[in-house]
Coordinates of C-alpha atoms and ligand atoms in Angstrom, one line a residue:
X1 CA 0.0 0.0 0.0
X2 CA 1.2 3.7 -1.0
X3 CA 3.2 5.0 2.2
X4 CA 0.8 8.1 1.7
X5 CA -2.0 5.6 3.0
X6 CA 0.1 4.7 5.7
X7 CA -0.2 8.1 7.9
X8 CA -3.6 6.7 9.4
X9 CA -4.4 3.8 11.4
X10 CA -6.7 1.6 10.1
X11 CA -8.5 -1.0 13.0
X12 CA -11.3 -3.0 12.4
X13 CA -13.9 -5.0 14.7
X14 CA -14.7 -8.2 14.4
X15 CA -16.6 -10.9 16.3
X16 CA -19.6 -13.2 16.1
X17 CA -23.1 -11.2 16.2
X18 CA -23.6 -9.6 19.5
X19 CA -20.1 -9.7 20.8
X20 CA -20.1 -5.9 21.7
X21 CA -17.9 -4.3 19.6
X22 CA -19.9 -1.8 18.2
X23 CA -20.1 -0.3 21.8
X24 CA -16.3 -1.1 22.2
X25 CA -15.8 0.8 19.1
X26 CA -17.8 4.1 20.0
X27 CA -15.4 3.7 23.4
X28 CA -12.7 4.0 21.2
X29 CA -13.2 6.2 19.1
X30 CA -14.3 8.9 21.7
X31 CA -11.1 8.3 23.8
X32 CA -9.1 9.1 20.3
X33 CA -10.9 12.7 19.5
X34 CA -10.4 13.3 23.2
X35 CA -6.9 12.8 22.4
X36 CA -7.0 15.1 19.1
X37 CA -7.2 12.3 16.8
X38 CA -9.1 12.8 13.5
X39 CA -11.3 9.1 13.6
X40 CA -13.8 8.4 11.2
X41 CA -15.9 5.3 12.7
X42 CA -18.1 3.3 9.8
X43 CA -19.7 0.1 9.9
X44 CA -19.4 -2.4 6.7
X45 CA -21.5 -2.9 5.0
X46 CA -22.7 0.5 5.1
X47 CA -20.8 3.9 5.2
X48 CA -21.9 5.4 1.7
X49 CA -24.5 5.7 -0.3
X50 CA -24.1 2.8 -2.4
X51 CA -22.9 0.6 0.3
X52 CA -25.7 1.2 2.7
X53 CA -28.5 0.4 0.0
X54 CA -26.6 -3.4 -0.8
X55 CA -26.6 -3.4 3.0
X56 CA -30.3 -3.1 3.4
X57 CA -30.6 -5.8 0.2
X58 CA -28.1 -7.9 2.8
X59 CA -30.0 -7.9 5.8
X60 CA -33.3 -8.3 4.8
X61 CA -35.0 -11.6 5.9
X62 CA -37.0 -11.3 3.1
X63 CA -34.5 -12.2 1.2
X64 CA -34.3 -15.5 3.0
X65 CA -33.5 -17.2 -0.2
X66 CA -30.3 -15.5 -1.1
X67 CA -27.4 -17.8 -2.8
X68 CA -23.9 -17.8 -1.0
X69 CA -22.1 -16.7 -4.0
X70 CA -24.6 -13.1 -4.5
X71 CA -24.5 -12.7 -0.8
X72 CA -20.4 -13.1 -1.4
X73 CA -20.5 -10.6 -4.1
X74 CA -22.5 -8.0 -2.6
X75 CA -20.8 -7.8 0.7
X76 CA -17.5 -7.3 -1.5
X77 CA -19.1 -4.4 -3.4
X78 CA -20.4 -3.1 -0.5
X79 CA -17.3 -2.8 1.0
X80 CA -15.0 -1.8 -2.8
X81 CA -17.2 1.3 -2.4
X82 CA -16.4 2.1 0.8
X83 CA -12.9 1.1 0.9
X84 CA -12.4 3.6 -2.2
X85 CA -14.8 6.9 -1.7
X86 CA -14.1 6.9 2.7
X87 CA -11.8 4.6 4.1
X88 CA -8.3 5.3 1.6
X89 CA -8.8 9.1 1.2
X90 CA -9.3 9.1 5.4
X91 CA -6.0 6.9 5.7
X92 CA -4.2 9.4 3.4
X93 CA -5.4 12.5 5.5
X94 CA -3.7 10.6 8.3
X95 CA -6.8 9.6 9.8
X96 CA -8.0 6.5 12.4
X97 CA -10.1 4.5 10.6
X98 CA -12.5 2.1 13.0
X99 CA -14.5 -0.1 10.9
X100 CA -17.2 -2.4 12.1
X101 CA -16.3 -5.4 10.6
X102 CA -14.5 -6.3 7.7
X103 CA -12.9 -8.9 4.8
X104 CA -12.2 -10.9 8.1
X105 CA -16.2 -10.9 8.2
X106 CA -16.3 -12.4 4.8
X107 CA -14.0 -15.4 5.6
X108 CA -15.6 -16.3 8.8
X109 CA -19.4 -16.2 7.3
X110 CA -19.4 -16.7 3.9
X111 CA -16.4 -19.0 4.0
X112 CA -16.4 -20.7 7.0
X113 CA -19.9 -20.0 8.0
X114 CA -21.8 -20.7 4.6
X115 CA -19.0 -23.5 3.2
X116 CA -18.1 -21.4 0.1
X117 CA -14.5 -22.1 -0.9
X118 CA -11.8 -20.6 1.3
X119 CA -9.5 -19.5 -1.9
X120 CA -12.3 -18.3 -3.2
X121 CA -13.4 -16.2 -0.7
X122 CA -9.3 -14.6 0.2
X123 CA -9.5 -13.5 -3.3
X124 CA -13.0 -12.0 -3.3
X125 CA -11.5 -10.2 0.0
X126 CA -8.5 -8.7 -1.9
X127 CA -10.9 -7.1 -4.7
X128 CA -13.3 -5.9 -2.2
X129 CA -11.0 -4.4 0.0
X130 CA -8.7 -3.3 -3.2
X131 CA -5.9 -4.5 -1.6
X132 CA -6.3 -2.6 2.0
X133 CA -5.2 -4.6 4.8
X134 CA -6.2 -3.7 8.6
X135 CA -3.3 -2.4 10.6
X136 CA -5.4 -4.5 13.8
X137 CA -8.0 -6.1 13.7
X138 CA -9.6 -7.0 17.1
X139 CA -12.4 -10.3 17.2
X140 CA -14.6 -9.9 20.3
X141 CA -14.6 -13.6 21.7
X142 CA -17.9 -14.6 23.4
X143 CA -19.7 -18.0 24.0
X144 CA -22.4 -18.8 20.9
X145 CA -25.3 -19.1 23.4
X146 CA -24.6 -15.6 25.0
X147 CA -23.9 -13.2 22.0
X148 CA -26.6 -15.2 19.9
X149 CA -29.2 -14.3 23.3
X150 CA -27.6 -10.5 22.9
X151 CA -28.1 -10.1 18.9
X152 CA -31.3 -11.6 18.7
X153 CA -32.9 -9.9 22.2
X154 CA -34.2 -6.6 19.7
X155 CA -35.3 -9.0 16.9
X156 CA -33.3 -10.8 14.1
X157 CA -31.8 -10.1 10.5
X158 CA -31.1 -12.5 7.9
X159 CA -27.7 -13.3 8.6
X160 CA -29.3 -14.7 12.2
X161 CA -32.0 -16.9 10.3
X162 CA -29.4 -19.6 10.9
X163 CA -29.0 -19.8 14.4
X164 CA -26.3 -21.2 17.0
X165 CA -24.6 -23.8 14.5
X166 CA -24.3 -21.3 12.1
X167 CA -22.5 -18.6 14.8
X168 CA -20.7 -21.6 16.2
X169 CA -18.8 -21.9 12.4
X170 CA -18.6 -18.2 12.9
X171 CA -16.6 -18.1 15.7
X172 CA -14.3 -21.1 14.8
X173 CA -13.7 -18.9 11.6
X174 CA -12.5 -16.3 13.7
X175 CA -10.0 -18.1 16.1
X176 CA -8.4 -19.8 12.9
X177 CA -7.7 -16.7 11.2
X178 CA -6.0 -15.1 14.6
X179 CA -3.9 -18.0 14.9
X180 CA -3.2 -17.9 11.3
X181 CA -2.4 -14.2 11.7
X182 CA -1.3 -13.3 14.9
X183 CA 0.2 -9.9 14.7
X184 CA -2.7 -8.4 12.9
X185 CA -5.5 -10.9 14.5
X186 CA -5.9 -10.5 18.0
X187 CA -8.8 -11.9 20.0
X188 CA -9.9 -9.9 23.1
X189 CA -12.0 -12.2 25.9
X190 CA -15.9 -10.5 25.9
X191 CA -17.2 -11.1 29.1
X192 CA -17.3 -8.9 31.7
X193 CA -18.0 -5.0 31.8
X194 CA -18.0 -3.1 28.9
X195 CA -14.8 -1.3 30.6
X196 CA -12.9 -4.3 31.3
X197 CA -13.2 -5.3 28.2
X198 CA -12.9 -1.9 26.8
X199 CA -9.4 -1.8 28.7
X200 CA -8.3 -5.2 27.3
X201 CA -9.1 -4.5 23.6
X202 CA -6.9 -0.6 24.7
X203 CA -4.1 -3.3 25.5
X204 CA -4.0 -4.5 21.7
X205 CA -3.8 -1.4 20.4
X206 CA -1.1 0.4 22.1
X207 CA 1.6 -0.2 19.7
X208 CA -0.3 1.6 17.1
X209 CA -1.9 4.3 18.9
X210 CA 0.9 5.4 21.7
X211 CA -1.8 8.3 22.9
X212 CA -4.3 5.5 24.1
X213 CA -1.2 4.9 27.3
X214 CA -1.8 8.2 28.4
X215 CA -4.3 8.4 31.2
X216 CA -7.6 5.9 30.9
X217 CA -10.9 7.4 29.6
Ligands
TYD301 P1 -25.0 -6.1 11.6 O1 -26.4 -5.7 12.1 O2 -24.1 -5.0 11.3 O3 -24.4 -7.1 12.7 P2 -23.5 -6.8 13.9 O4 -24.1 -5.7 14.7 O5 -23.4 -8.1 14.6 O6 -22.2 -6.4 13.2 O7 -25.2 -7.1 10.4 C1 -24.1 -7.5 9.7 C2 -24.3 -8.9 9.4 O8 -23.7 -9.3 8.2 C3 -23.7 -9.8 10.5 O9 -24.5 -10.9 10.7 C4 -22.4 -10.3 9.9 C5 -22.7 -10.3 8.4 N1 -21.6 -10.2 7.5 C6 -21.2 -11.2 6.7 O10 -21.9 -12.3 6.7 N2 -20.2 -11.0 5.8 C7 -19.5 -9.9 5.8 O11 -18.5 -9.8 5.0 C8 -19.9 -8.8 6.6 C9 -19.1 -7.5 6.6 C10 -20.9 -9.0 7.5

């Protein structure tokens, strides 16, 4: 990636549906603009125009009878569209990016989740994210039953249609690809208060974002 890229930080979120790290993310990014940071928090899909209507095609249990490979396809343009109009240009202004999810997403649901071909998948992730690789990417680690019980408590969108099993896959996904990757992957224990665990996922991040040392929240 162009060193120009390089002045932001980009970290993304990860974790099996109600794991907590959208509230873990709004954590952080607060604590960086407190710190003068410039952070631009998004959430993919979504985050433009474009990518926010695929994202209401994506959840929609209507579509219950969506095949792997469009749901494959649309995540990944989804996310090309967001990678290229926000999430380069805000690395380039020296910007942290926080994204809500992720290719890492991709390989744990579509691939490991749904059964679609792992190769497959890597390379749809490298078009999607036109190359862009997270700086850190943090999976929230929970048991199935409990963030299953916490996603589904306010209703439930089409990825949940499949229940436990399904989230079970999820989460294996997940803990392969942080052993496979450990310096970029890192897993971050969920239970407990969101500050504890707030403090824990702070831990991973030091390295990258020195300011986050200085004083807690
Ligand atoms: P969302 O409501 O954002 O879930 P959460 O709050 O748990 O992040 O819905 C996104 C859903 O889409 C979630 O079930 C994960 C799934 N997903 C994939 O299957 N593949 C992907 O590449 C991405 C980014 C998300």
């Amino acid at each position: 990636m162009d060193a120009r890229v390089r002045q932001g930080v980009f970290i993304t979120l990860e974790g099996m549906d109600g794991c907590g790290k959208s509230t873990k993310g709004r954590m952080l990014a607060e604590e960086l603009v407190s710190k003068g940071r410039e952070v631009v928090s998004l959430r993919d899909p979504g985050g433009t125009g474009i990518s926010e209507r695929i994202r209401t095609i994506l959840l929609d249990p209507e579509a219950a009878d969506m095949a792997p490979e469009c749901e494959l396809m649309l995540f990944e343009a989804a996310r090309a569209q967001l990678t290229c109009e926000v999430i380069l240009p805000a690395l380039e202004r020296g910007a942290v990016v926080v994204c809500d999810r992720y290719y890492d997403s991709t390989f744990a649901y579509q691939a490991v989740g749904r059964g679609l071909d792992e190769d497959l998948v890597r390379r749809a992730n490298k078009m999607g994210s036109c190359g862009l690789v997270p700086d850190r990417t943090i999976v929230f680690d929970l048991e199935v039953d409990e963030s299953f019980e916490r996603a589904t408590r306010h209703g439930i969108d089409r990825m949940e249609l499949d229940g436990e099993p399904f989230q079970a896959r999820v989460r294996h996904g997940y803990l392969r690809l942080s052993t496979e990757e450990p310096d970029r992957v890192r897993v971050v224990d969920g239970h407990g208060e969101k500050v504890e665990v707030y403090a824990r996922m702070r831990g991973e991040l030091l390295d990258l974002l020195p300011e986050l040392a200085e004083g807690a929240l």
